[in-house]
XYZ file of C-alpha atoms in Angstrom:
770
model
C 215.386 253.237 18.280
C 215.302 256.315 20.493
C 215.536 255.624 24.208
C 213.559 257.820 26.638
C 215.440 259.414 29.473
C 215.468 257.199 32.519
C 213.069 258.245 35.261
C 214.486 259.096 38.619
C 213.552 256.846 41.511
C 210.823 258.410 43.588
C 212.489 259.772 46.735
C 209.137 260.148 48.458
C 207.936 256.612 47.990
C 205.699 255.640 50.907
C 206.985 253.471 53.710
C 206.272 249.769 53.590
C 203.181 249.849 55.755
C 201.740 252.844 53.927
C 202.017 251.567 50.364
C 198.661 250.267 49.093
C 200.564 248.153 46.580
C 202.041 246.146 49.450
C 199.308 246.172 52.074
C 197.317 242.957 52.159
C 200.111 240.814 50.719
C 201.845 238.077 52.654
C 205.597 238.201 53.195
C 206.688 236.166 50.125
C 204.337 238.200 47.920
C 205.790 241.454 49.293
C 209.279 240.164 48.652
C 208.354 239.330 45.059
C 206.965 242.830 44.521
C 209.949 244.673 46.020
C 212.765 242.516 44.624
C 213.247 244.430 41.398
C 216.924 243.963 40.563
C 218.413 240.782 39.191
C 216.736 237.536 38.072
C 213.746 236.391 40.114
C 211.805 233.131 39.948
C 208.399 233.498 41.572
C 207.497 229.851 42.188
C 203.764 230.196 42.708
C 201.685 227.207 43.736
C 198.023 226.762 42.825
C 195.765 229.382 44.417
C 198.601 231.354 46.023
C 197.764 234.773 44.558
C 200.470 234.963 41.916
C 198.431 237.273 39.659
C 198.095 239.787 42.461
C 201.832 239.676 43.152
C 202.695 239.970 39.460
C 200.420 242.923 38.744
C 201.525 244.789 41.883
C 205.167 244.231 40.976
C 204.509 245.733 37.565
C 202.690 248.679 39.146
C 205.532 249.126 41.643
C 208.102 249.449 38.846
C 206.067 252.303 37.353
C 205.066 254.091 40.572
C 208.584 253.913 42.022
C 209.874 255.393 38.765
C 212.305 252.559 38.200
C 211.395 252.521 34.506
C 209.085 254.205 32.067
C 206.077 252.048 31.172
C 207.520 251.638 27.659
C 210.703 250.147 29.144
C 208.940 247.152 30.661
C 208.356 243.951 28.692
C 205.514 241.919 30.244
C 204.529 238.716 28.466
C 201.411 236.596 28.972
C 200.083 233.524 27.205
C 196.537 234.592 26.376
C 194.812 237.789 25.313
C 192.449 237.350 28.243
C 195.350 237.305 30.702
C 196.875 240.378 29.046
C 193.577 242.297 29.263
C 193.094 241.329 32.888
C 196.614 242.415 33.773
C 196.235 245.735 31.967
C 192.952 246.408 33.779
C 194.368 245.524 37.203
C 197.526 247.564 36.686
C 195.388 250.449 35.411
C 193.449 250.491 38.672
C 196.755 250.792 40.531
C 198.688 253.316 38.425
C 195.968 255.100 36.471
C 196.580 256.440 32.925
C 200.215 255.354 32.984
C 199.089 251.891 31.920
C 198.252 253.315 28.486
C 201.968 253.873 27.960
C 202.753 250.141 28.187
C 202.988 249.019 24.546
C 204.950 245.896 25.421
C 202.348 244.238 27.639
C 200.741 241.375 25.714
C 201.018 237.812 24.475
C 204.165 236.303 23.009
C 202.708 236.402 19.513
C 201.345 239.941 19.782
C 204.672 241.343 20.991
C 206.692 239.358 18.442
C 204.388 240.570 15.640
C 204.951 244.180 16.715
C 208.718 243.669 16.703
C 208.641 241.901 13.357
C 206.789 244.807 11.721
C 209.862 246.926 12.491
C 212.413 244.459 11.125
C 210.512 242.434 8.512
C 213.002 243.214 5.750
C 215.704 241.300 7.632
C 213.832 238.027 6.961
C 212.711 238.850 3.438
C 209.296 240.309 4.269
C 207.714 243.744 4.036
C 206.315 245.490 7.087
C 202.735 244.994 5.885
C 203.076 241.207 5.860
C 199.971 239.032 6.273
C 199.513 236.515 9.097
C 197.744 233.489 7.610
C 195.299 231.346 9.587
C 195.124 227.550 9.791
C 192.806 227.175 6.793
C 195.125 229.205 4.574
C 198.095 227.232 5.832
C 196.473 223.900 4.984
C 195.441 225.162 1.555
C 198.984 226.287 0.807
C 200.511 223.027 2.008
C 198.055 221.045 -0.099
C 199.147 222.965 -3.187
C 202.792 222.174 -2.446
C 202.074 218.489 -1.823
C 200.143 218.149 -5.066
C 202.819 219.989 -7.034
C 205.451 217.546 -5.755
C 203.348 214.525 -6.709
C 203.019 213.194 -3.161
C 199.901 211.205 -2.209
C 198.006 213.608 0.058
C 195.804 210.830 1.395
C 198.822 209.001 2.748
C 200.607 212.201 3.745
C 197.842 214.720 4.518
C 198.520 218.462 4.733
C 197.399 218.546 8.359
C 200.158 216.128 9.311
C 202.747 218.305 7.575
C 201.321 221.387 9.308
C 201.730 219.624 12.653
C 205.371 218.801 11.889
C 206.138 222.382 10.845
C 204.445 223.789 13.928
C 206.474 221.462 16.137
C 209.715 222.461 14.423
C 208.963 226.164 14.791
C 208.046 225.741 18.466
C 211.516 224.277 18.936
C 213.187 227.159 17.108
C 214.237 225.002 14.143
C 214.652 226.365 10.616
C 214.648 224.010 7.600
C 218.445 223.860 7.666
C 218.379 222.799 11.343
C 216.467 219.543 10.836
C 218.385 216.342 11.438
C 217.804 213.052 9.652
C 215.267 211.889 12.229
C 213.146 215.022 11.926
C 213.396 214.861 8.136
C 211.876 211.375 8.183
C 208.801 212.634 10.047
C 206.995 213.345 6.791
C 206.764 211.635 3.381
C 209.668 209.252 3.899
C 212.395 211.839 4.250
C 210.862 214.852 2.515
C 210.019 216.840 5.632
C 212.906 219.256 5.267
C 212.185 219.735 1.563
C 208.545 220.642 2.148
C 209.404 222.874 5.106
C 211.826 224.817 2.882
C 209.284 225.055 0.036
C 206.635 226.279 2.467
C 208.848 229.022 3.899
C 209.865 230.150 0.421
C 206.231 230.305 -0.663
C 205.303 232.360 2.409
C 208.006 234.892 1.608
C 206.738 235.132 -1.964
C 203.270 235.895 -0.587
C 204.704 238.371 1.964
C 203.093 236.257 4.658
C 203.925 234.259 7.746
C 202.078 231.889 10.054
C 201.847 232.226 13.835
C 204.919 230.094 14.377
C 206.964 232.441 12.188
C 206.312 235.439 14.429
C 208.618 234.154 17.140
C 210.930 232.136 14.897
C 211.645 235.108 12.609
C 212.334 237.356 15.581
C 214.595 234.722 17.143
C 216.559 234.527 13.889
C 216.805 238.331 13.726
C 218.049 238.606 17.315
C 220.608 235.863 16.701
C 221.908 237.190 13.383
C 221.711 240.972 13.849
C 223.586 242.040 16.947
C 222.520 245.676 16.661
C 218.817 244.750 16.844
C 219.398 242.536 19.867
C 221.282 245.305 21.668
C 218.492 247.793 20.958
C 215.938 245.594 22.722
C 218.332 244.692 25.521
C 218.802 248.407 26.210
C 215.131 249.283 25.815
C 213.732 246.718 28.219
C 214.986 247.476 31.707
C 212.654 244.893 33.171
C 211.240 241.682 31.733
C 208.309 239.861 33.333
C 206.827 236.577 32.184
C 203.629 234.904 33.371
C 203.062 231.109 33.268
C 206.737 230.483 32.556
C 206.283 226.720 32.935
C 204.261 226.759 29.703
C 206.959 228.289 27.497
C 208.222 226.295 24.535
C 211.768 226.261 23.223
C 211.498 229.214 20.811
C 209.837 231.400 23.458
C 212.509 230.438 25.969
C 215.368 231.260 23.578
C 213.746 234.574 22.583
C 213.314 235.661 26.205
C 216.796 234.589 27.255
C 218.420 236.644 24.492
C 216.515 239.801 25.438
C 217.068 239.466 29.199
C 220.648 238.238 29.320
C 222.185 241.732 29.296
C 220.415 243.535 32.170
C 219.294 240.264 33.832
C 216.302 242.020 35.395
C 213.919 239.219 34.531
C 211.119 237.987 36.765
C 209.329 234.811 35.718
C 206.228 233.521 37.429
C 205.196 229.911 37.200
C 204.655 226.548 38.800
C 206.594 223.522 37.618
C 203.865 221.360 39.181
C 201.325 222.793 36.734
C 203.246 222.246 33.494
C 200.688 220.208 31.519
C 200.998 221.350 27.910
C 203.901 219.388 26.422
C 201.609 218.417 23.524
C 201.625 222.121 22.613
C 205.412 222.236 22.803
C 205.737 223.464 26.402
C 208.903 222.300 28.180
C 208.924 222.068 31.952
C 212.749 222.051 31.764
C 212.647 225.803 31.038
C 211.525 226.646 34.560
C 213.567 223.860 36.169
C 216.821 225.290 34.767
C 216.071 228.976 35.395
C 218.667 229.217 38.166
C 221.273 227.708 35.845
C 220.387 230.105 33.018
C 220.551 233.099 35.368
C 223.134 232.401 38.090
C 222.362 234.110 41.366
C 218.611 234.109 40.686
C 216.415 234.614 43.712
C 213.708 231.983 44.124
C 210.623 233.191 46.000
C 208.094 230.491 46.847
C 204.435 231.467 47.140
C 203.039 228.606 49.218
C 200.115 230.069 51.144
C 196.987 228.886 49.370
C 193.832 230.993 49.516
C 191.575 228.572 47.650
C 191.346 225.065 49.056
C 190.896 223.269 52.350
C 193.895 221.728 54.176
C 192.712 218.231 53.228
C 192.571 219.010 49.509
C 196.014 220.614 49.596
C 197.506 217.707 51.531
C 196.095 215.159 49.087
C 197.386 217.118 46.088
C 200.797 217.691 47.674
C 201.181 214.034 48.606
C 200.443 213.040 45.037
C 202.781 215.520 43.328
C 205.614 214.562 45.686
C 205.872 211.340 43.659
C 207.370 213.385 40.790
C 211.161 213.581 40.653
C 211.485 216.484 38.195
C 210.314 219.402 40.335
C 211.715 222.317 42.318
C 209.622 221.533 45.368
C 207.264 223.525 47.579
C 204.627 222.832 50.214
C 201.230 224.470 49.989
C 199.482 225.446 53.216
C 196.420 227.419 54.180
C 194.857 229.226 57.115
C 191.403 227.997 56.088
C 189.474 225.850 58.511
C 189.540 222.087 58.283
C 187.145 220.662 55.695
C 186.148 217.295 54.284
C 188.677 214.736 53.161
C 189.016 213.983 49.458
C 186.530 211.246 48.612
C 187.554 208.290 46.448
C 184.587 206.257 45.193
C 184.803 202.938 43.368
C 181.816 201.997 41.172
C 180.949 199.091 38.928
C 180.917 200.781 35.516
C 180.775 204.118 33.674
C 176.954 204.442 33.680
C 176.938 203.926 37.448
C 179.698 206.523 37.698
C 177.487 209.060 35.906
C 174.513 208.153 38.098
C 176.559 208.492 41.260
C 177.836 211.925 40.242
C 174.359 213.134 39.255
C 172.926 211.895 42.573
C 175.654 213.760 44.475
C 175.006 216.936 42.484
C 171.261 216.741 43.161
C 172.025 216.359 46.861
C 174.323 219.394 46.779
C 171.653 221.397 44.968
C 169.072 220.494 47.620
C 171.528 221.692 50.261
C 171.768 225.072 48.540
C 174.948 224.687 46.503
C 174.791 226.728 43.267
C 175.176 224.611 40.138
C 177.719 227.000 38.645
C 180.054 226.128 41.538
C 180.043 222.436 40.591
C 182.417 221.028 37.964
C 183.114 217.644 36.401
C 186.660 217.467 35.083
C 187.530 214.652 32.677
C 190.824 213.508 31.173
C 189.459 213.042 27.638
C 186.581 214.685 25.817
C 184.833 211.416 25.016
C 184.140 210.941 28.736
C 181.603 213.782 28.683
C 179.080 211.737 26.686
C 178.036 209.512 29.589
C 177.363 212.533 31.810
C 175.521 214.468 29.117
C 173.149 211.579 28.484
C 172.543 211.138 32.214
C 171.908 214.844 32.776
C 169.505 214.961 29.834
C 167.525 212.069 31.275
C 167.120 213.722 34.703
C 166.767 217.320 33.471
C 170.040 218.552 34.986
C 171.304 221.799 33.458
C 174.914 221.690 32.270
C 177.408 223.435 30.029
C 180.456 222.181 28.163
C 183.378 224.590 28.570
C 186.394 224.656 26.289
C 184.721 222.627 23.564
C 181.469 221.515 22.026
C 178.906 219.325 23.638
C 179.508 215.729 22.631
C 176.852 215.533 19.932
C 177.866 218.936 18.540
C 181.462 217.991 17.739
C 182.319 217.973 14.053
C 183.214 214.283 13.811
C 180.057 213.270 15.705
C 177.855 215.418 13.473
C 179.547 213.894 10.435
C 178.888 210.367 11.693
C 175.282 211.228 12.543
C 174.813 212.731 9.079
C 175.780 209.403 7.504
C 173.314 207.601 9.768
C 170.556 210.115 9.022
C 170.927 209.580 5.270
C 170.763 205.831 5.832
C 167.616 206.164 7.953
C 166.033 208.899 5.836
C 167.370 209.278 2.273
C 165.409 212.511 1.844
C 167.495 214.294 4.519
C 169.189 216.808 2.212
C 170.968 218.668 5.028
C 172.675 215.505 6.199
C 173.578 214.432 2.655
C 175.051 217.815 1.827
C 177.229 217.649 4.937
C 178.947 214.375 4.055
C 178.755 213.934 0.272
C 182.418 215.024 0.154
C 183.446 214.124 3.719
C 186.032 212.712 3.779
C 187.397 214.309 0.637
C 186.325 212.394 -2.481
C 187.004 214.955 -5.167
C 183.375 216.146 -5.270
C 183.572 219.912 -5.153
C 181.121 222.785 -5.193
C 180.319 222.332 -8.899
C 179.212 218.753 -8.391
C 176.937 219.804 -5.529
C 175.540 222.629 -7.638
C 174.621 220.096 -10.360
C 172.884 217.890 -7.793
C 170.904 220.842 -6.405
C 169.860 221.869 -9.899
C 168.617 218.392 -10.776
C 166.871 217.998 -7.406
C 164.992 221.263 -7.835
C 163.981 220.485 -11.399
C 162.606 217.067 -10.584
C 161.501 217.924 -7.039
C 163.434 215.034 -5.547
C 165.923 214.755 -2.646
C 169.638 215.217 -3.247
C 170.349 211.542 -2.627
C 167.842 210.588 -5.323
C 169.321 213.201 -7.636
C 172.742 211.621 -7.085
C 171.388 208.277 -8.254
C 169.808 209.882 -11.313
C 172.795 212.003 -12.341
C 175.215 209.110 -12.777
C 173.233 208.053 -15.847
C 173.907 211.411 -17.477
C 176.943 213.284 -18.688
C 176.339 216.216 -16.343
C 179.387 215.287 -14.303
C 182.891 214.354 -15.463
C 183.516 210.624 -15.628
C 185.632 210.578 -12.460
C 183.001 212.450 -10.445
C 180.249 210.171 -11.833
C 182.122 207.079 -10.700
C 182.687 208.596 -7.259
C 179.005 209.449 -6.839
C 177.977 206.005 -8.078
C 180.296 204.303 -5.594
C 178.974 206.448 -2.738
C 175.327 205.718 -3.554
C 176.031 201.993 -3.801
C 177.620 202.216 -0.363
C 174.510 203.898 1.019
C 172.292 201.218 -0.518
C 174.389 198.487 1.084
C 174.491 200.255 4.456
C 170.724 200.675 4.334
C 170.325 196.919 3.909
C 172.768 196.304 6.767
C 170.723 198.571 9.046
C 167.978 195.925 9.044
C 170.293 193.174 10.269
C 173.121 194.889 12.170
C 172.827 196.759 15.441
C 173.305 200.543 15.321
C 176.804 200.393 16.828
C 178.057 197.805 14.330
C 176.477 199.773 11.512
C 178.333 202.910 12.571
C 181.657 201.059 12.690
C 181.035 199.689 9.217
C 180.108 203.076 7.786
C 183.042 204.900 9.336
C 185.493 202.270 8.073
C 184.090 201.790 4.573
C 183.532 205.488 3.940
C 187.218 206.171 4.604
C 186.416 208.506 7.495
C 188.544 206.695 10.082
C 191.379 206.224 7.595
C 191.416 209.977 7.003
C 191.661 210.701 10.739
C 194.342 208.085 11.293
C 196.402 209.522 8.430
C 196.570 212.900 10.172
C 198.652 211.469 13.046
C 197.910 214.391 15.349
C 196.643 214.542 18.964
C 193.479 216.262 17.700
C 192.786 213.445 15.241
C 193.349 210.849 17.978
C 190.822 212.655 20.153
C 188.287 212.656 17.318
C 188.755 208.916 16.862
C 188.175 208.426 20.596
C 184.944 210.375 20.291
C 183.766 208.101 17.467
C 184.577 205.059 19.571
C 182.510 206.526 22.406
C 179.646 207.254 19.998
C 179.612 203.595 18.973
C 179.603 202.597 22.627
C 176.628 204.861 23.270
C 174.704 203.273 20.393
C 175.028 199.809 21.894
C 172.246 200.703 24.330
C 169.695 201.088 21.507
C 167.837 198.398 19.594
C 167.433 200.337 16.364
C 168.993 203.189 14.451
C 165.714 205.102 14.604
C 165.605 204.908 18.404
C 169.110 206.272 18.699
C 168.584 209.145 16.256
C 165.410 210.109 18.142
C 167.413 210.181 21.380
C 170.035 212.435 19.785
C 167.344 214.812 18.552
C 166.041 215.163 22.100
C 169.552 215.773 23.398
C 170.275 218.450 20.788
C 167.010 220.200 21.628
C 167.933 220.578 25.280
C 169.406 224.092 25.150
C 168.636 225.799 28.437
C 168.716 229.553 28.894
C 172.211 230.990 29.117
C 171.414 232.941 32.278
C 170.574 229.811 34.275
C 173.030 228.171 36.640
C 174.557 225.050 35.138
C 176.978 222.321 36.085
C 180.286 222.770 34.269
C 181.769 219.837 32.336
C 185.240 220.307 30.926
C 188.632 218.671 30.478
C 191.300 218.949 33.140
C 193.499 220.886 30.729
C 190.773 223.463 30.111
C 190.191 223.863 33.867
C 193.659 225.213 34.620
C 193.335 228.629 36.268
C 189.713 228.041 37.333
C 188.230 227.059 40.674
C 184.946 225.599 41.949
C 183.464 224.802 45.341
C 182.753 221.186 44.367
C 184.799 219.184 41.873
C 184.160 215.661 40.570
C 187.016 213.764 38.897
C 185.722 210.624 37.131
C 187.611 207.991 35.188
C 190.658 207.569 37.430
C 191.669 204.200 36.007
C 194.974 203.248 34.455
C 194.692 203.643 30.713
C 192.118 206.415 31.064
C 194.062 208.509 33.557
C 196.977 208.360 33.235
C 196.279 208.162 29.531
C 197.643 205.018 27.955
C 198.496 206.871 24.759
C 200.488 209.453 26.705
C 202.440 206.725 28.489
C 203.097 204.810 25.279
C 204.381 207.914 23.510
C 206.279 209.646 26.316
C 207.212 207.102 28.974
C 208.272 208.415 32.390
C 208.207 212.068 31.304
C 204.578 211.708 30.235
C 203.703 209.897 33.458
C 205.036 212.849 35.458
C 203.054 215.262 33.310
C 199.914 213.180 33.821
C 200.574 213.366 37.573
C 200.918 217.146 37.305
C 197.559 217.156 35.533
C 196.071 215.216 38.458
C 197.538 217.823 40.819
C 195.962 220.616 38.761
C 192.600 218.831 38.770
C 192.508 218.307 42.544
C 193.547 221.884 43.306
C 190.625 223.294 41.306
C 188.429 222.394 44.303
C 187.773 224.902 47.087
C 185.607 222.846 49.434
C 185.000 219.298 48.189
C 186.830 217.022 45.787
C 185.498 213.613 44.725
C 187.498 211.108 42.667
C 185.751 208.169 40.986
C 186.997 205.014 39.312
C 185.082 202.185 37.671
C 185.826 198.468 37.888
C 184.654 197.937 34.321
C 184.577 199.910 31.091
C 182.697 198.697 28.055
C 185.093 199.074 25.158
C 184.100 198.097 21.609
C 181.089 196.241 23.009
C 183.140 194.165 25.448
C 183.279 194.579 29.195
C 186.893 195.134 30.206
C 188.129 195.021 33.783
C 189.907 198.185 34.914
C 192.259 198.858 37.770
C 192.205 202.139 39.681
C 194.685 204.733 38.544
C 198.110 204.476 40.122
C 197.439 208.059 41.228
C 194.694 206.774 43.517
C 197.240 204.600 45.302
C 199.601 207.567 45.657
C 197.117 209.753 47.536
C 198.036 209.998 51.249
C 195.623 207.809 53.219
C 195.246 210.270 56.069
C 193.503 212.794 53.826
C 191.094 210.642 51.818
C 187.820 208.858 52.532
C 187.264 205.797 50.358
C 184.150 203.879 49.517
C 183.113 201.415 46.850
C 179.974 199.610 45.765
C 182.168 196.507 45.759
C 182.807 194.679 49.024
C 186.290 195.233 50.375
C 186.319 198.995 50.289
C 189.455 201.047 49.891
C 191.762 198.374 51.263
C 190.829 196.091 48.359
C 192.108 198.313 45.561
C 194.950 199.857 47.585
C 196.457 196.538 48.623
C 196.012 194.856 45.280
C 197.313 197.817 43.292
C 200.437 197.860 45.464
C 201.207 194.299 44.352
C 200.358 195.079 40.715
C 197.269 192.897 40.666
C 193.909 193.442 39.094
C 191.953 194.638 42.170
C 188.566 193.708 40.748
C 189.402 190.367 39.210
C 187.923 188.410 42.119
C 184.837 190.608 42.138
C 184.268 190.171 38.422
C 184.415 186.380 38.791
C 182.530 186.063 42.064
C 178.931 185.036 42.547
C 176.659 188.073 43.128
C 175.765 186.958 46.640
C 179.417 187.009 47.670
C 180.676 190.450 46.854
C 178.582 192.597 44.584
C 175.587 194.786 45.304
C 173.209 193.858 42.494
C 172.373 197.155 40.905
C 171.723 198.387 37.365
C 175.429 198.190 36.513
C 175.522 194.480 37.377
C 172.344 193.818 35.417
C 173.812 195.432 32.305
C 176.969 193.361 32.645
C 174.934 190.172 33.090
C 172.948 190.911 29.918
C 176.051 191.637 27.816
C 176.307 189.324 24.820
C 179.957 188.401 24.848
C 179.565 186.305 21.691
C 179.031 189.517 19.759
C 182.095 190.605 17.800
C 181.762 194.326 17.054
C 184.400 195.919 14.927
C 186.604 198.628 16.293
C 186.416 201.970 14.578
C 189.565 202.324 12.558
C 190.174 198.561 12.265
C 189.523 196.502 9.160
C 187.068 193.617 9.083
C 189.986 191.197 9.109
C 191.090 192.363 12.573
C 187.623 192.291 14.138
C 188.221 188.941 15.799
C 190.887 190.431 18.024
C 188.156 192.295 19.884
C 185.863 189.307 20.445
C 184.973 188.301 23.982
C 185.083 184.587 23.155
C 188.210 182.634 24.199
C 191.300 183.155 22.102
C 192.207 180.198 19.957
C 195.934 180.709 20.445
C 195.836 180.397 24.248
C 194.738 177.313 26.197
C 195.347 175.630 29.539
C 199.033 174.799 29.823
C 200.150 177.535 27.457
C 203.077 179.721 28.405
C 202.207 183.432 28.180
C 203.612 186.876 28.896
C 201.831 189.694 30.741
C 203.204 193.266 30.665
C 202.927 193.708 34.452
C 203.207 190.180 35.836
C 205.797 188.768 33.448
C 205.946 185.115 32.287
C 203.548 182.438 33.469
C 201.543 179.328 32.605
C 197.762 179.174 32.098
C 196.271 176.912 34.763
C 192.543 177.483 34.131
C 190.312 179.137 31.560
C 186.741 180.414 31.751
C 185.546 182.213 28.649
C 187.959 185.065 28.013
C 189.217 184.965 31.611
C 192.413 183.154 32.500
C 193.967 181.936 35.718
C 197.746 182.066 35.373
C 200.595 180.951 37.608
C 203.177 183.703 37.104
C 206.819 182.988 37.854
C 207.262 186.127 39.945
C 203.754 187.352 40.835
C 202.104 184.036 41.698
C 198.540 183.098 40.750
C 196.538 185.877 39.055
C 193.276 186.124 37.148
C 193.430 188.247 34.005
C 191.600 188.754 30.721
C 193.167 186.984 27.758
C 193.409 190.258 25.847
C 196.160 191.353 28.243
C 198.521 188.449 27.528
C 200.335 187.069 24.539
C 201.903 183.677 23.851
C 205.466 183.520 25.146
């Protein structure tokens, strides 16, 4: 590797006040730009202009002739960020930006390096990078060849394990016994090794290999490591808080010689642990690079003082952080609003009413955003917006009814309602996988065309022939019998119960559960929400007609629209007006995250709340509902613990339930259910009788809908009727209140004298016999 001669520092560099690269920056930003030697941590809070400081620092290195453009390694996380940085630097330094071959994403830079050294890991320089579909196909072949049941141990689960191992910099030989048990009862290491060997045979690698192979090369071949350590005089890294273990190790090896590394990030915005990101990487930067200079960018140019104060007060509850205090010179604005409502439909109505008011006042719709914790929450808002003609867009994902699992479920229902719907039948005849491939479908199409009948009818006819192999015939026969039974059930069961039955009996939910991935869990949540949506309709036909109207509501792309997206997808964006619904414990923070990650996950959820609040420039509104209808049953909810952690001086609280903010704040602080009294009270005492109350009053608690993903045998656990195993006088245990004795019972509601917490009213689903 030939090194270019080092450029000489520019002796005629302009004075501080004359340099356009520096003018307009605040003092910490200027310091970050001009501090070029030694390790630097640019701790940049939300909206503090870190991109401007980073790009000007890069331009300064080139213009001051401290390094040739080819001697600077600048790493970003996305292609979009890399393009934006290249464009901004180009405006500052001109054509010199074209000489920066090492400005790009982690994967792009690692791929370029690997092309030069592929033979060191058993590949040729023209190796192929396989995509996810190819990866799953290859893993399926290996699983089948080893005689492992792919339904119990699906390829997607193995792919998730391998991706996690590679993100942590682990080779097959590095796996311990615990990691090995993650797949197929102790065969994880074996399959990982087989997979890597097969990739080498194909002269291919997956995206995880790009960094892992280069890490192995740098570790095992000292001469290669020294070449890159000498080449890169300066290393710069954007969004350092999002780095995973293999990225961290790769960067540390390259930078440890010259130590001229500048990382930019915000520990308070580390929200991607489910992708492998480790907040510890930025927290230990000063330990990794002793003598590092920490420059805090704390002046915010985005939000009002009230929004910043609320966000800062919340994030201060985290213990694992470096610490900073955001401030702004912007004028005082409105306090953060916290609104308590009765239920999710009222939440959607309240948000839509507020948006219509903002629109009447002249606020552009494209400066209004609804940020949710989970994708399934978007459904309630989409239905509401459709009904009132509000234009909206889903960013970072599909609209609710356009998601793959929802379209699959709807296809089943369409075939039940209309057996002649060939498009729907073709979508799900082999979904989930039943062993009916393209040849079987081709036979069905041929028969359907010949007899001029629908595909579903052709499927019934073909099982009496020898056109298909015996196994395929039996599969088709079983499927058509299922459809006949489901069609009969559609006359007696409500649409929601019918969906739960179909998803369970078709094997669809079993297939998702077997994947054991965050994506699969999200798809299951969406199916649960679909069933909840169907409970508002008397017949399957009515619901499918509603969906057709929703799907036909595509507005012109050039029109202003309200943005609906997840909090994760909103990182890096900003809006004048932000609505944050669903701030209840179990929804946000996510119960699954807490169950799987404990305190570390709670702190990440709090960082996500901080990110969500700081997306707002002018107004931020948080909403929480006293009740959520889950699996057909009204369930009392308590406001998110994050609501109680917001500093009171910077929030305005209101609720449709008498008692206002003091009700939920006081009762949350003593770990009580803040709406228990309201839920039990007579309407004239505490509750404004609106549509939400009317729906709750009409709810048929005797109904026992089945939960998607649960067998018929477990359906009773979701009934609203009193539990048979708990009665007055019984000793019980509650996760928050501890041990107690049931003193009164009303339906599925219990009054319990707890040993430590005193008398409380709770739902019986939250306790278990002691």
